[in-house]
CSV table of C-alpha atoms in Angstrom, one decimal:
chain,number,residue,atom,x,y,z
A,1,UNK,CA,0.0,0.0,0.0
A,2,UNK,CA,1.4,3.4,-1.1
A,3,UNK,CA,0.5,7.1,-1.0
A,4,UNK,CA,-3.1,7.8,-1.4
A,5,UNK,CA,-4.1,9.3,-4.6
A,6,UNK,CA,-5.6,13.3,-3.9
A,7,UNK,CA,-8.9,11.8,-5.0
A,8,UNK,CA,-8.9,9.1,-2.5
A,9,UNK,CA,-8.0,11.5,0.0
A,10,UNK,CA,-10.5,13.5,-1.1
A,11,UNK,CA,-12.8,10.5,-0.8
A,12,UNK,CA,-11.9,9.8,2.7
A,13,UNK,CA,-12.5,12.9,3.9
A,14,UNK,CA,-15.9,13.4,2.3
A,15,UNK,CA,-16.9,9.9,4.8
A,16,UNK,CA,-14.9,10.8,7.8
A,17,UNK,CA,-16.5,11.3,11.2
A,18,UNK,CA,-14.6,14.5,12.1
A,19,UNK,CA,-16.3,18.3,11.4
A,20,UNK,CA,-14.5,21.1,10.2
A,21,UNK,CA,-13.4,23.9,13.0
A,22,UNK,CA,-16.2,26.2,11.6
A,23,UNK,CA,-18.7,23.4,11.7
A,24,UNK,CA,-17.8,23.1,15.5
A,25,UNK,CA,-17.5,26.7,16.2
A,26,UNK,CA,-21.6,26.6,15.2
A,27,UNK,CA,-22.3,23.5,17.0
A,28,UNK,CA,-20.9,25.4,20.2
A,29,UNK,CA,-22.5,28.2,19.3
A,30,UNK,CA,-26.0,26.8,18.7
A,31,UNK,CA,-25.7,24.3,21.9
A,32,UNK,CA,-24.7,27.5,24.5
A,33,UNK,CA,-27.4,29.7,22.8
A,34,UNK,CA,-30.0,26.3,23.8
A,35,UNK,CA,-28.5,25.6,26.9
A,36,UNK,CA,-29.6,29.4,28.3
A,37,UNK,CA,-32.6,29.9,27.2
A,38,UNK,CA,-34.0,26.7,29.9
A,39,UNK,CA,-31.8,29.0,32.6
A,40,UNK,CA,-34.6,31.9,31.7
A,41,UNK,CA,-37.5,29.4,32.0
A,42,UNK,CA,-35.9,28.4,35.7
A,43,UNK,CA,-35.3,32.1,36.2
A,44,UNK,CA,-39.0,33.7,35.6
A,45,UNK,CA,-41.0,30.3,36.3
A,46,UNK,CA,-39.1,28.7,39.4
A,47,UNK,CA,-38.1,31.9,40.6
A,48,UNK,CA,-34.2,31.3,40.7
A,49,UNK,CA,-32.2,34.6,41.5
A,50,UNK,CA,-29.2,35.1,39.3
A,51,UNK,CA,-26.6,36.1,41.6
A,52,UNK,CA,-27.8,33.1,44.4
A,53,UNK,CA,-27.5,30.4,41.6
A,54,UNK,CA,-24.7,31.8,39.5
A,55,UNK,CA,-22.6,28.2,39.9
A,56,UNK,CA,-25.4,26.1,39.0
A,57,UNK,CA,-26.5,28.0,36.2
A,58,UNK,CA,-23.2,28.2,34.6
A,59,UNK,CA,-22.9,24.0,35.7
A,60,UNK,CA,-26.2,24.0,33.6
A,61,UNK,CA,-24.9,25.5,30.9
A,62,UNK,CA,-20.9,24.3,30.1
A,63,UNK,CA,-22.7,20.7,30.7
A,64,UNK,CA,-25.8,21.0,28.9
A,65,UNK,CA,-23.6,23.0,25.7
A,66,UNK,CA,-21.1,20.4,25.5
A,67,UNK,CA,-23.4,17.5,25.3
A,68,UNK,CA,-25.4,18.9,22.7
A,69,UNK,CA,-22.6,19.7,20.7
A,70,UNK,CA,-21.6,16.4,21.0
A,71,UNK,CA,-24.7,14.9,20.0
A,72,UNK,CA,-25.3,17.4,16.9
A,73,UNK,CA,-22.0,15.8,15.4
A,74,UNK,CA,-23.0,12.8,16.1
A,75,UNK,CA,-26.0,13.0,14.4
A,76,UNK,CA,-24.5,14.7,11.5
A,77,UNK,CA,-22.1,11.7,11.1
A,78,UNK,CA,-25.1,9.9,10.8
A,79,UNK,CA,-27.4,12.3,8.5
A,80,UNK,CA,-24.3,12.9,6.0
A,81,UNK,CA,-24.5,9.3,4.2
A,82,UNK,CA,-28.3,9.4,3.8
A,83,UNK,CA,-28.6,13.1,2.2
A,84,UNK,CA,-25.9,12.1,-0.2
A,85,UNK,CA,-27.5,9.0,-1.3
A,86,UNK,CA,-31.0,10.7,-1.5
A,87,UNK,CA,-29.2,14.2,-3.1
A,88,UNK,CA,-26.7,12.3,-5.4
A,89,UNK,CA,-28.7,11.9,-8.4
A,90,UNK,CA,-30.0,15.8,-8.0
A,91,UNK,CA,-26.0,16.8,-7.8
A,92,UNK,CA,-25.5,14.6,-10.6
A,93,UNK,CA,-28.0,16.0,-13.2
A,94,UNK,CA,-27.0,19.8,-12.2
A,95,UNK,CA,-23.3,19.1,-12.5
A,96,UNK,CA,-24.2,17.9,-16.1
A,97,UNK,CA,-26.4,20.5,-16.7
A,98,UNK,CA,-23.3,23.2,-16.1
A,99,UNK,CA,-20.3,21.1,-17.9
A,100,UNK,CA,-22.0,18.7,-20.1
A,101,UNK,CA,-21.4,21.0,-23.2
A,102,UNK,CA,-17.6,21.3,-22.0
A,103,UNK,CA,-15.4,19.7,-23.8
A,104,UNK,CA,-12.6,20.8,-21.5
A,105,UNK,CA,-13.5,18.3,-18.7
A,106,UNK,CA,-13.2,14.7,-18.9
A,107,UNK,CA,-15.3,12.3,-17.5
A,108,UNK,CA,-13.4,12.1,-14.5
A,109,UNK,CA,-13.1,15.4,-13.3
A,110,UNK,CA,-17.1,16.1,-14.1
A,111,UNK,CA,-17.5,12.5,-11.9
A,112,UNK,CA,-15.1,14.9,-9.2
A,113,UNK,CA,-16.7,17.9,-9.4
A,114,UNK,CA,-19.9,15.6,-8.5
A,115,UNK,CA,-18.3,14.2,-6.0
A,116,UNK,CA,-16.9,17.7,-4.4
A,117,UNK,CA,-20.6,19.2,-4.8
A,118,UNK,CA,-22.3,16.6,-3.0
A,119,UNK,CA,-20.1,16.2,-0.3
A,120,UNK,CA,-20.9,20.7,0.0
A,121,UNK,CA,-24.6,20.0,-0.2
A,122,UNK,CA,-24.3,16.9,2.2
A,123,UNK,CA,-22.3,18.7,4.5
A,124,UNK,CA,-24.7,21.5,4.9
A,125,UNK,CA,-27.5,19.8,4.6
A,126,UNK,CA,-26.9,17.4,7.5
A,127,UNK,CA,-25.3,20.4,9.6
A,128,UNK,CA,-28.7,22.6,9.6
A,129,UNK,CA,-30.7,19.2,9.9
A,130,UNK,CA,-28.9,18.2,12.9
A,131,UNK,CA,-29.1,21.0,14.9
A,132,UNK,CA,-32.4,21.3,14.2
A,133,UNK,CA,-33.5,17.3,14.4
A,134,UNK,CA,-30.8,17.8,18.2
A,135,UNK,CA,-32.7,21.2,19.6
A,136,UNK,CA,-36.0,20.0,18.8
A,137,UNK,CA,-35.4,16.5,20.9
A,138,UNK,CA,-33.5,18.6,24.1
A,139,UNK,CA,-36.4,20.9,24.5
A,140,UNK,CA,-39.0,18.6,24.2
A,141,UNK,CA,-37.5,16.3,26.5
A,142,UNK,CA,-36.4,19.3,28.7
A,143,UNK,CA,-39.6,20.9,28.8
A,144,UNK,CA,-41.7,17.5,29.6
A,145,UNK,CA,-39.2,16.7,32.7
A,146,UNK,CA,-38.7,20.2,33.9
A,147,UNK,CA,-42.3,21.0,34.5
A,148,UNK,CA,-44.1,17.3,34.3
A,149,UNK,CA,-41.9,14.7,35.4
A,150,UNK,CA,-39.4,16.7,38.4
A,151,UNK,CA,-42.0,19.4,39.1
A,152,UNK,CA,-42.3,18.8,42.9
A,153,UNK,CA,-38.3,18.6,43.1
A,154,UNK,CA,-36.3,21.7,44.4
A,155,UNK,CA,-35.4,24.3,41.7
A,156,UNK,CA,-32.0,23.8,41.9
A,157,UNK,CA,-31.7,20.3,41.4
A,158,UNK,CA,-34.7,20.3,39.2
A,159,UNK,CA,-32.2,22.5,37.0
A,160,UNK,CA,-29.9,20.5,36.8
A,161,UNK,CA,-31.2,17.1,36.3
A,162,UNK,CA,-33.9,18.5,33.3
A,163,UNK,CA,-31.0,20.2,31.6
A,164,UNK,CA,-27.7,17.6,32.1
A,165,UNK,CA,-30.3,14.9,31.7
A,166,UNK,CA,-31.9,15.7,28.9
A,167,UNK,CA,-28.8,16.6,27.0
A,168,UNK,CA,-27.1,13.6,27.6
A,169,UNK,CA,-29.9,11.8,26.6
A,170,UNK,CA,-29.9,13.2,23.5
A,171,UNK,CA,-26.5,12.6,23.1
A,172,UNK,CA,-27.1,8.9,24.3
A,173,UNK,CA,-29.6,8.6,21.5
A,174,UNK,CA,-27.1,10.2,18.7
A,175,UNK,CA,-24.4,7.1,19.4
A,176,UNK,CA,-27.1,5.3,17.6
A,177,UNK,CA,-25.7,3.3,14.2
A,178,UNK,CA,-28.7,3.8,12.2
């Protein structure tokens, strides 16, 4: 086995599991944005004082953020495959649309450009879809333990067990292989 090829690695990269530094900048992003807006809910509803809870809120938060970060690239690992598969043929048809009358390209490098575009449209596709698929499934959850499930438990620890619990939940459920 030799050097791989710039296609192959190309390829490889289009499959692997890891996310780009600006595709985790936004999953952090996103997941601190959702893990303080339950702190308001606790703060107007349960009556918590900022300055009395301060530890616990920011406990809530750095916990509750970095599980759900966790489980949006999870899930994007796992939405990526599918949207290419169910895109592909799209990708392929406007790729041919743009270059078939080029008589510049070969076969191959339209079959790369393909390959390059779907792997964009995958990529984004599965990022927005993630985020989207992870938020809606915290705050549901959240929202049904917070107020249903814990509702007679102290504020504090009701906090903390709706927020941490229902994030790693989520992120339980995004280890999923299918």
């Amino acid at each position: 086995m030799g050097k791989l090829t710039k296609e192959e690695e190309t390829l490889l990269s289009s499959y692997s599991a890891t996310s780009s530094t600006k595709g985790t900048l936004f999953f952090y992003f996103n997941a601190l944005v959702i893990s303080l807006a339950p702190l308001y809910l606790f703060y107007g509803v349960h009556q918590l004082e900022i300055y009395d809870s301060l530890a616990v809120f920011v406990l809530s938060a750095g916990g509750t953020a970095y599980l759900l970060q966790y489980a949006c690239k999870n899930q994007k690992r796992l939405l990526k495959h599918q949207i290419v598969m169910k895109r592909g043929p799209a990708v392929e048809r406007e790729i041919n649309e743009r270059y078939g009358n080029d008589k510049k390209l070969t076969i191959k490098d339209r079959e790369n450009r393909a390959l390059i575009r779907k792997n964009e449209v995958a990529d984004s596709e599965s990022t927005y879809l993630s985020i989207f698929y992870t938020n809606t499934l915290f705050l549901t959850i959240m929202l049904i333990n917070a107020f249903f499930l814990l509702a007679n438990l102290a504020p504090v620890f009701n906090l903390l067990i709706s927020t941490i619990g229902s994030a790693g939940l989520v992120a339980f459920l995004s280890t999923a292989k299918n």
